[in-house]
Coordinates of C-alpha atoms in Angstrom, one line a residue:
Chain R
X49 CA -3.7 -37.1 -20.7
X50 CA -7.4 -37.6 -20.0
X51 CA -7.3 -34.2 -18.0
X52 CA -5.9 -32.5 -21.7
X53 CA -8.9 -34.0 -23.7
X54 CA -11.2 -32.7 -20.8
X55 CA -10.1 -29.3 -20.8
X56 CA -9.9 -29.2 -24.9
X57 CA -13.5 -30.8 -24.6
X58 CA -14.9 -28.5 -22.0
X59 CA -13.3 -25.6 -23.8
X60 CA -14.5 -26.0 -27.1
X61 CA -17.9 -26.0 -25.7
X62 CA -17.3 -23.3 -23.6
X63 CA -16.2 -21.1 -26.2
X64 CA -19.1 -22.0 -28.5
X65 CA -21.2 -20.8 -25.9
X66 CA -19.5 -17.3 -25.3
X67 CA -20.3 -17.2 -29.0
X68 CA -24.1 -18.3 -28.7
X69 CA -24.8 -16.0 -26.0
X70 CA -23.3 -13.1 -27.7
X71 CA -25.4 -14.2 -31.0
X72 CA -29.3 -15.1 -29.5
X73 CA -31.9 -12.4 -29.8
X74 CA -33.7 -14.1 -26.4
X75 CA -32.1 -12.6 -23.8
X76 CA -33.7 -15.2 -21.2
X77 CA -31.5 -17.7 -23.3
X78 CA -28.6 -16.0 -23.5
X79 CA -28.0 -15.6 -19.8
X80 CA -28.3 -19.2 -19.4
X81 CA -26.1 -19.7 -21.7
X82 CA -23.8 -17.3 -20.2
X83 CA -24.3 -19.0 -17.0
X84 CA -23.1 -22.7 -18.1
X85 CA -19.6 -20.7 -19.1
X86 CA -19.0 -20.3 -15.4
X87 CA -20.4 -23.8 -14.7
X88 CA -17.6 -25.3 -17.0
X89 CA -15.0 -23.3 -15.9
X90 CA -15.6 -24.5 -12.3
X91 CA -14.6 -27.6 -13.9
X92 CA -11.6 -26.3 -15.1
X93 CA -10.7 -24.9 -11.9
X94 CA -10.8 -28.4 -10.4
X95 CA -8.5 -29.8 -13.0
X96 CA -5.9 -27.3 -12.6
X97 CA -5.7 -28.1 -9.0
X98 CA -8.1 -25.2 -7.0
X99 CA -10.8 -26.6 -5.5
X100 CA -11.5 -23.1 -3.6
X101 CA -11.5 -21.4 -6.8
X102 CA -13.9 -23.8 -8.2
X103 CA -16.6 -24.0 -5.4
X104 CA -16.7 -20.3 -5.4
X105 CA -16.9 -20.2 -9.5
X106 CA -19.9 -23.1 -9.1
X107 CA -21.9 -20.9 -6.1
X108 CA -21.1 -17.2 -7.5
X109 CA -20.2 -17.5 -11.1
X110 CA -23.2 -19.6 -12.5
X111 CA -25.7 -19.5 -9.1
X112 CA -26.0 -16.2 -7.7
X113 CA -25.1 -13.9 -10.9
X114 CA -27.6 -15.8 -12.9
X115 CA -30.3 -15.6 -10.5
X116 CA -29.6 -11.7 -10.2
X117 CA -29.2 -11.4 -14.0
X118 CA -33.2 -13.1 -14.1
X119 CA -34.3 -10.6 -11.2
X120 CA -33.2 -7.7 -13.3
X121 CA -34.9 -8.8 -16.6
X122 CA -38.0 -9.7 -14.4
X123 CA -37.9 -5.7 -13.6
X124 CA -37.4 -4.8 -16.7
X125 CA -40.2 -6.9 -18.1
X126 CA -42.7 -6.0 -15.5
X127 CA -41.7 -1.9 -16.1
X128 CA -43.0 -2.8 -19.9
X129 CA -46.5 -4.0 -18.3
X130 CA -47.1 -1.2 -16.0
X131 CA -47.9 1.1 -19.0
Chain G
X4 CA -1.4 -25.7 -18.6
X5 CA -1.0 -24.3 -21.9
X6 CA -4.2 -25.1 -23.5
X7 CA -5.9 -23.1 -20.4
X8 CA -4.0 -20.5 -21.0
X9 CA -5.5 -20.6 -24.5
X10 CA -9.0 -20.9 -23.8
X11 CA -8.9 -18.2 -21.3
X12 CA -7.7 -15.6 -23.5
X13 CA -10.2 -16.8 -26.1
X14 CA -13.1 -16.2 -23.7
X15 CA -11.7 -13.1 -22.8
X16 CA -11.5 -11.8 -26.7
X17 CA -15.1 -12.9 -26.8
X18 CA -16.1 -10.5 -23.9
X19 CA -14.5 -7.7 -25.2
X20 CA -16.1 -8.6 -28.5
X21 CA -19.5 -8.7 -27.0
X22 CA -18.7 -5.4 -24.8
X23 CA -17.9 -3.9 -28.0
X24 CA -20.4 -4.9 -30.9
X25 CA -23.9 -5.4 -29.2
X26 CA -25.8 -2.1 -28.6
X27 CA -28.5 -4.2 -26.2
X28 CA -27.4 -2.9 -22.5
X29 CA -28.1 -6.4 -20.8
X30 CA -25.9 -8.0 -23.5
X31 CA -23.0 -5.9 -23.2
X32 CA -23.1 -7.3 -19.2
X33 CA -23.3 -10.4 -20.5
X34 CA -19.7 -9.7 -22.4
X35 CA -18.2 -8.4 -19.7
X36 CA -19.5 -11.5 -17.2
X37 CA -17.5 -13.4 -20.3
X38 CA -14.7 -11.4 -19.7
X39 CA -14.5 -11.6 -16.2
X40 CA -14.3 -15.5 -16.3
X41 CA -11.7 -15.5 -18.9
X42 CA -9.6 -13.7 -16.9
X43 CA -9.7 -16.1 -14.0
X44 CA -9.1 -18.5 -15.9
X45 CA -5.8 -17.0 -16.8
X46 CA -4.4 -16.0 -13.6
X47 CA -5.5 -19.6 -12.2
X48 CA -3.5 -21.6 -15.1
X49 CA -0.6 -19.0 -14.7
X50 CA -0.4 -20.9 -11.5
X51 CA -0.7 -24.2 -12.3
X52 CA 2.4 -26.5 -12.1
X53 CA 2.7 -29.7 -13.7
X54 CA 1.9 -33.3 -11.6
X55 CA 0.7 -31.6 -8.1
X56 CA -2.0 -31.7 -5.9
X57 CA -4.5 -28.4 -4.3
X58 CA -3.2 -26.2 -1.3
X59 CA -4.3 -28.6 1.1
X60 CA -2.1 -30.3 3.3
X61 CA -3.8 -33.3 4.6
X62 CA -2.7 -36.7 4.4
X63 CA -2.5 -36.6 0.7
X64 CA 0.7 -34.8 0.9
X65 CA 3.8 -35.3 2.7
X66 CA 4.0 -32.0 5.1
X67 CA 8.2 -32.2 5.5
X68 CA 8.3 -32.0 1.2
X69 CA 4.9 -29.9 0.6
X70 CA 6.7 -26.7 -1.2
X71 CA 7.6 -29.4 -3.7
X72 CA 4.3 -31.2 -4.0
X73 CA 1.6 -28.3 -4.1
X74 CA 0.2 -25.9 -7.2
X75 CA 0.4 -21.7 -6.3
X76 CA -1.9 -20.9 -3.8
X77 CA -1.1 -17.3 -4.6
X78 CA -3.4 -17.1 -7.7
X79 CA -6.2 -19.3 -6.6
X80 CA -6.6 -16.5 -3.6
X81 CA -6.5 -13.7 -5.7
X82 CA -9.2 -15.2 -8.2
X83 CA -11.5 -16.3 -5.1
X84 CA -11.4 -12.1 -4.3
X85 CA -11.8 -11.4 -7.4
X86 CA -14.9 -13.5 -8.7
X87 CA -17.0 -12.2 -5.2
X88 CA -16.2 -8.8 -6.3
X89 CA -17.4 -9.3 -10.0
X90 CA -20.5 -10.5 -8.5
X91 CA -21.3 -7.3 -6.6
X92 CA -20.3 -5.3 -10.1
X93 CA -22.5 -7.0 -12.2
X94 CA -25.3 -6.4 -9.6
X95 CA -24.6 -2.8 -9.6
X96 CA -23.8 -2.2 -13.6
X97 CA -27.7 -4.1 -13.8
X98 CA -29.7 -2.2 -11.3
X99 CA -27.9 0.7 -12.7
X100 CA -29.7 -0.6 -16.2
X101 CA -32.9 -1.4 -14.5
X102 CA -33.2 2.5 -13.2
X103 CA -32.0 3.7 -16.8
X104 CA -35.1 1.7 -18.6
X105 CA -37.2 3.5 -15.8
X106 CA -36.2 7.1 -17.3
X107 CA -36.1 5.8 -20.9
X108 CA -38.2 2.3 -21.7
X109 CA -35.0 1.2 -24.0
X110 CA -32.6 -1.0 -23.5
X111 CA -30.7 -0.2 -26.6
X112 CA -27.1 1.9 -26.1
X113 CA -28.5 3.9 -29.2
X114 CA -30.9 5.4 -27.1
X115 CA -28.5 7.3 -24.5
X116 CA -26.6 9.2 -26.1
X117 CA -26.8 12.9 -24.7
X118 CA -23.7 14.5 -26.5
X119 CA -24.1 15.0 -29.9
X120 CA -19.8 14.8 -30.7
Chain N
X284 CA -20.1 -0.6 -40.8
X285 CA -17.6 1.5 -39.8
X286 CA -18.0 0.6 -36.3
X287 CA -18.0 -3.0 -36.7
X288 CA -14.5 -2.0 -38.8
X289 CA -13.4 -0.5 -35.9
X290 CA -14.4 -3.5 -33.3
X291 CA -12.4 -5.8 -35.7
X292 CA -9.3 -3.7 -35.5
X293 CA -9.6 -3.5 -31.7
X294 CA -10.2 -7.5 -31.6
X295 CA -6.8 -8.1 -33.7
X296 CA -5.2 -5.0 -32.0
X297 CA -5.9 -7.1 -28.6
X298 CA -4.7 -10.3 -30.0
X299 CA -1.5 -8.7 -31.4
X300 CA -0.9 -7.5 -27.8
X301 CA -1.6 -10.9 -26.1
X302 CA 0.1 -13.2 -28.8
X303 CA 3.3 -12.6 -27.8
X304 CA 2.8 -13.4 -24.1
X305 CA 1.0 -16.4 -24.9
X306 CA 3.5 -17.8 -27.4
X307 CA 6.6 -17.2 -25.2
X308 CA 4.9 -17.8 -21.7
X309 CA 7.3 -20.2 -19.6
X310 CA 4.9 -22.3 -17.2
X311 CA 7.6 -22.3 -14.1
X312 CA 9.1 -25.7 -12.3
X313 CA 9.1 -24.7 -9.0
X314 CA 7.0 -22.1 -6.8
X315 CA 8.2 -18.9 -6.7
X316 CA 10.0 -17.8 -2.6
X317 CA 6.9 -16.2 -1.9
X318 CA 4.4 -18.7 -2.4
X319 CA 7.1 -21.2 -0.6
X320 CA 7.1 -19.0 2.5
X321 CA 3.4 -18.8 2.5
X322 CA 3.0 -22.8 2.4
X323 CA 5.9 -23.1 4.7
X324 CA 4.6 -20.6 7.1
X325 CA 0.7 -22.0 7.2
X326 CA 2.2 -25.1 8.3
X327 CA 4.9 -23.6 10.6
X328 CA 3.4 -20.4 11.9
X329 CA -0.2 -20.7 11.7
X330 CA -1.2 -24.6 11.7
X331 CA -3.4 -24.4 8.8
X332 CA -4.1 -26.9 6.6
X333 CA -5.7 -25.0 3.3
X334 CA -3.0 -22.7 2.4
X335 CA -5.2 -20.5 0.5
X336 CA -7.5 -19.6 3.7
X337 CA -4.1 -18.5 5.2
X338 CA -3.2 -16.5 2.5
X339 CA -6.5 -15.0 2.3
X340 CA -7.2 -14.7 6.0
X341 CA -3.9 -13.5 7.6
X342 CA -0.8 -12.8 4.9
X343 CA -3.3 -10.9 2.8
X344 CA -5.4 -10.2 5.3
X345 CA -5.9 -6.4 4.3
X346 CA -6.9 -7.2 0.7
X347 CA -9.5 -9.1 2.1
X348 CA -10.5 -6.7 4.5
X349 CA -10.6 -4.3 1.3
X350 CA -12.8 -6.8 -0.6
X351 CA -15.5 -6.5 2.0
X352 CA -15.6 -3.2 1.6
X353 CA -15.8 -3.1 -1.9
X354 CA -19.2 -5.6 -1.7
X355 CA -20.6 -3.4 1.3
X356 CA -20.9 -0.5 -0.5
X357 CA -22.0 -2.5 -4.1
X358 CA -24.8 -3.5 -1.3
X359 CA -25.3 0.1 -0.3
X360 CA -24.8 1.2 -4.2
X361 CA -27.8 -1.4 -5.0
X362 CA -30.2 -0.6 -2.3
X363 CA -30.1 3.0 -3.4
X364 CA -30.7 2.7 -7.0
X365 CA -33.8 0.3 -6.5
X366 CA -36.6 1.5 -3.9
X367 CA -38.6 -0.7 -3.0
X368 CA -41.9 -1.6 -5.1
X369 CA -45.4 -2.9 -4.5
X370 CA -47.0 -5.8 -6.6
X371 CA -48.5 -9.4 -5.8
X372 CA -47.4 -12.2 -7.8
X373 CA -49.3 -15.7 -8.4
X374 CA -48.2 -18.2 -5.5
X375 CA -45.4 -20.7 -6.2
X376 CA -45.9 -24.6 -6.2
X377 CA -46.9 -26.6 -3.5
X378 CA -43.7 -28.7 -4.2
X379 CA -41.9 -26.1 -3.7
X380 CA -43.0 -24.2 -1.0
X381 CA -43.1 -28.1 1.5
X382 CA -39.3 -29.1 -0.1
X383 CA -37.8 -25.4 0.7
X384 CA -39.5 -25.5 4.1
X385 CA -37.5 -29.0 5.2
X386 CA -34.4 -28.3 3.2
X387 CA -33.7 -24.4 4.5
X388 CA -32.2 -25.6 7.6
X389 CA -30.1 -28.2 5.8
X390 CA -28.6 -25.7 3.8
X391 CA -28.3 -23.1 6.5
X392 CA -26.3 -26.1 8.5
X393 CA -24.0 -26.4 5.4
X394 CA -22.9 -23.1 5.0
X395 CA -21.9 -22.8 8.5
X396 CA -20.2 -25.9 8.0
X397 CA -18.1 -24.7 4.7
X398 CA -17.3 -21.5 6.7
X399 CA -16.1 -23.3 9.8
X400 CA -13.8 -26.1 8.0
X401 CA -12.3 -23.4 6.1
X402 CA -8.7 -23.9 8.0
X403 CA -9.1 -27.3 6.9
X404 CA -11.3 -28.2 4.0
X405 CA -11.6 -26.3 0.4
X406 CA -14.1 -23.6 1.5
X407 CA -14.4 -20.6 3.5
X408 CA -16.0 -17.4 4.1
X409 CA -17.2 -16.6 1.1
X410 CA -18.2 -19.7 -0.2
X411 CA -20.0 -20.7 2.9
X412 CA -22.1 -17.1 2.9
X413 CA -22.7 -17.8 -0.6
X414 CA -24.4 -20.7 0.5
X415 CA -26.3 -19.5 3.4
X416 CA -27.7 -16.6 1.1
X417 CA -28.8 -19.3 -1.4
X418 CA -30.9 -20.6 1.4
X419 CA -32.7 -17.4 1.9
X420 CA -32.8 -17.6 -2.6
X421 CA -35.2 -20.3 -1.7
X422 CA -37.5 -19.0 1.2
X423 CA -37.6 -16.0 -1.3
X424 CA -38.7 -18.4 -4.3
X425 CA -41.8 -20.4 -2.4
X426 CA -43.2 -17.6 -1.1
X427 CA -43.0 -14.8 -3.4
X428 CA -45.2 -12.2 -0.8
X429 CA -42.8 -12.5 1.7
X430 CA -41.3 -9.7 3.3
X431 CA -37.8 -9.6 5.0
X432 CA -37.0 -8.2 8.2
X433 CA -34.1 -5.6 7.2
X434 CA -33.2 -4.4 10.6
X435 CA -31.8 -7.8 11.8
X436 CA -30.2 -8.2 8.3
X437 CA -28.4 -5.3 8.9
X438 CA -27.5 -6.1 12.7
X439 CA -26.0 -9.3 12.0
X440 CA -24.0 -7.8 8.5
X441 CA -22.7 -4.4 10.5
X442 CA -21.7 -6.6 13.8
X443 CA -20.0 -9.6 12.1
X444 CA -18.4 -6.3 9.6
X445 CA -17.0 -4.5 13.3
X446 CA -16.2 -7.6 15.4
X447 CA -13.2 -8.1 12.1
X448 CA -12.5 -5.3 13.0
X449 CA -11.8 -5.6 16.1
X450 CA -10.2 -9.0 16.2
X451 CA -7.7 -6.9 13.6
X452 CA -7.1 -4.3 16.3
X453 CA -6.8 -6.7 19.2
X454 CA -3.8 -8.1 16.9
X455 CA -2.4 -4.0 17.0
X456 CA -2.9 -3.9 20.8
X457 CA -0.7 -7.4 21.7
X458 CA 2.1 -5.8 19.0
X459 CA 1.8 -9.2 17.0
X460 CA 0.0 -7.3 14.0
X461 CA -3.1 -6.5 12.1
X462 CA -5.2 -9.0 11.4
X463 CA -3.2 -11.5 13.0
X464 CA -4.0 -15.6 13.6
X465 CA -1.9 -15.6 16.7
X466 CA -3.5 -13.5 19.3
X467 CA -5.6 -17.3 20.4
X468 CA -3.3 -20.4 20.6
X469 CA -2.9 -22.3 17.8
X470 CA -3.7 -25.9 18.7
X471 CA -3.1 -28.7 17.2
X472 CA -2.6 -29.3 13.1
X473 CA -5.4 -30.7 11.7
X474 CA -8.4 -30.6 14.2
X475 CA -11.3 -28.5 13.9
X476 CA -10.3 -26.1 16.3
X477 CA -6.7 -24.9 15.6
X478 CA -5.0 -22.3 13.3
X479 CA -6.2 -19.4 15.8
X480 CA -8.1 -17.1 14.9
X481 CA -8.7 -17.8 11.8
X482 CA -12.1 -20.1 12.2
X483 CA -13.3 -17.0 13.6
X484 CA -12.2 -14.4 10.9
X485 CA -13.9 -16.8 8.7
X486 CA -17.0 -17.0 10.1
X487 CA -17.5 -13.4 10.4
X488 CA -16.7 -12.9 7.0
X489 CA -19.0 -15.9 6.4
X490 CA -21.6 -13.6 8.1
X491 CA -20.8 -10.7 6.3
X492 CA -20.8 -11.8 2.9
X493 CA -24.2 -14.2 3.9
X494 CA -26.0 -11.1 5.0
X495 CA -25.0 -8.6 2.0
X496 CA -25.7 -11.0 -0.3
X497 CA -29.0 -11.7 0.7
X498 CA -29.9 -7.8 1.0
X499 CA -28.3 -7.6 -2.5
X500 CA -31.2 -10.7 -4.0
X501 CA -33.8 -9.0 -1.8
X502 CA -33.0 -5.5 -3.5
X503 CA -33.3 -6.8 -7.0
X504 CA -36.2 -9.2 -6.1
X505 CA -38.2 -6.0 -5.1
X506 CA -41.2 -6.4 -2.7

């Protein structure tokens, strides 16, 4: 029962956040927001009983694509200064 | 687990959504990132089963009776190949934007469009 | 207008497709006679205890092999669309320049502890090379001017990528097949060193995926 109200919880917020990242105009925001999708999910992962699944979802899903996701704004950015 | 099931075809409607409506190139990879985790979350829950434990036999779970006492460990490998591989696709779809901005300072999809029909 | 017409009739278009599968999806009682064999045979054939490392590791074992490939060339891909750049950036913080110093071989140790458990405790490969690369994140954050040697990067990553290889082949030559756990003896169920070669598998796909993952953060960094 308490692992039903977890994943509605988790989900709702989830979802709201898919719909926030898709909305902001700050790109900087919205891939954070994008990133705490996969943090949650990790979560969810654990619930259902995949602990592999959600370590990798936890390092990959919310570490390493949001750091790349920065990097490549960061190059985009700094191409706007060099002119 | 139903309600799972639910939220991951939800998040994968959003993605396509996103992929579909913005015209800003790094948002469209922010869709399909969207995407990519609704999906997982649908093959995971596909193979969920109801009151058992993770793959792993330790002393938690009675090795004679484990077929009866553990989830699918079919899906949960699948989904571990398949979120390493969406990281290396997402890093390629955005240097692939980063050297596009170099030939055309835009970011917006308007901007690319070679073919006229 | 139109367009966002037409993105709405794709959306419901979707949903009509996927509302039928959702509605009348049966959740199963039981596991289904493969996934039974596999959790059977990981504690019969192989003596490991995470099932999903012996699913990944030997009875898909080619997928995985596959996979590897598929992040190689996404390495290769990325390295060749971004050259490398010039530019000085303002230092980072003392803080975090003295913390990353003492905590890079902290981390370092736990990835190559997550890759080396992976018979036994959730984890792996991938995970652990995830973790090792994050390590290298860090150097890369405290001091921005730093330059990476590629050369040993690319040792380690093309080595750890042939010696798979050949533990696969080794498998061909003693006719017990590819990729197999079974050309070492299997030990004992539950200890650290059991489950054949799988440990080893492991932790040269922890290597692997460690390496390209780090050339792939380096790439986008840009010097």
């Amino acid at each position: 029962m308490i692992s039903v109200i977890m994943i509605v919880v988790l989900g709702v917020i989830m979802i709201v956040a898919g719909i926030i990242a898709l909305h902001l105009k700050n790109l900087l925001a919205a891939i954070i927001t994008a990133g705490t999708i996969s943090l949650l999910a990790s979560v969810i992962y654990l619930i259902l009983g995949s602990p592999d699944v959600a370590m990798t979802e936890a390092s990959i899903g919310s570490g390493l694509t949001t750091i790349i996701f920065l990097y490549a704004l960061n190059k985009v950015q700094k191409e706007d200064k060099n002119d | 687990m139903i309600f799972t099931l639910i939220l991951g075809f939800v998040l994968l409607l959003i993605g396509i959504y996103g992929m579909l409506s913005q015209r800003n190139l790094i948002k469209i990879i922010i869709g399909f990132s969207i995407a990519d985790t609704g999906i997982h979350i649908i093959i995971v829950s596909i193979g969920y089963l109801r009151n058992r434990t993770a793959p792993i036999l330790n002393s938690a779970v009675d090795i004679s009776k484990a077929v009866q006492q553990v989830v699918d460990p079919i899906p949960s490998a699948l989904v571990l190949t398949a979120i390493v591989i969406g990281l290396a696709v997402t890093a390629l779809m955005l240097s692939f934007v980063v050297e596009l901005y170099k030939k055309r300072k835009s970011l917006s999809i308007d901007d690319y469009q070679e073919l006229k029909w | 207008m139109i367009k966002k017409t037409l993105v709405l009739i794709a959306i419901v278009g979707l949903l009509m497709v996927f509302w039928p599968l959702m509605s009348n999806f049966e959740f199963s009682q039981n596991l289904s006679e493969l996934a039974s064999n596999y959790v059977r045979g990981s504690v019969n054939e192989l003596n490991t205890q995470n099932v999903v490392t012996s699913v990944i590791v030997t009875y898909r074992g080619l997928d995985t092999l596959g996979e590897v490939t598929v992040l190689f060339l996404a390495t290769v891909g990325i390295g060749f669309l971004l050259g490398k750049r010039k530019g000085k950036k303002r230092p980072a913080s003392e803080l975090l320049q003295t913390t990353s110093s003492f905590l890079f071989a902290l981390i370092v140790l736990f990835g190559v502890y997550i890759f080396t458990h992976g018979h036994l405790t959730p984890g792996g490969g991938f995970q652990g090379g995830v973790v090792i690369a994050t390590a290298f994140l860090l150097l890369m954050l405290s001091d921005v001017n730093m330059k990476f040697n590629h050369t040993i990067l690319q040792i380690v990553e093309s080595f750890s990528g042939a010696f798979y290889i050949v533990i696969g082949i080794v498998g061909l030559v003693l006719t017990i097949g590819f990729l197999s756990a079974e050309i070492i003896p299997l030990g004992e169920f539950g200890k650290l060193i059991s489950a054949g070669a799988i440990p080893i598998i492991y932790s040269f796909i922890g290597l692997k995926v460690g390496s390209e993952l780090t050339n792939i953060i380096d790439t986008m960094r840009g010097e």
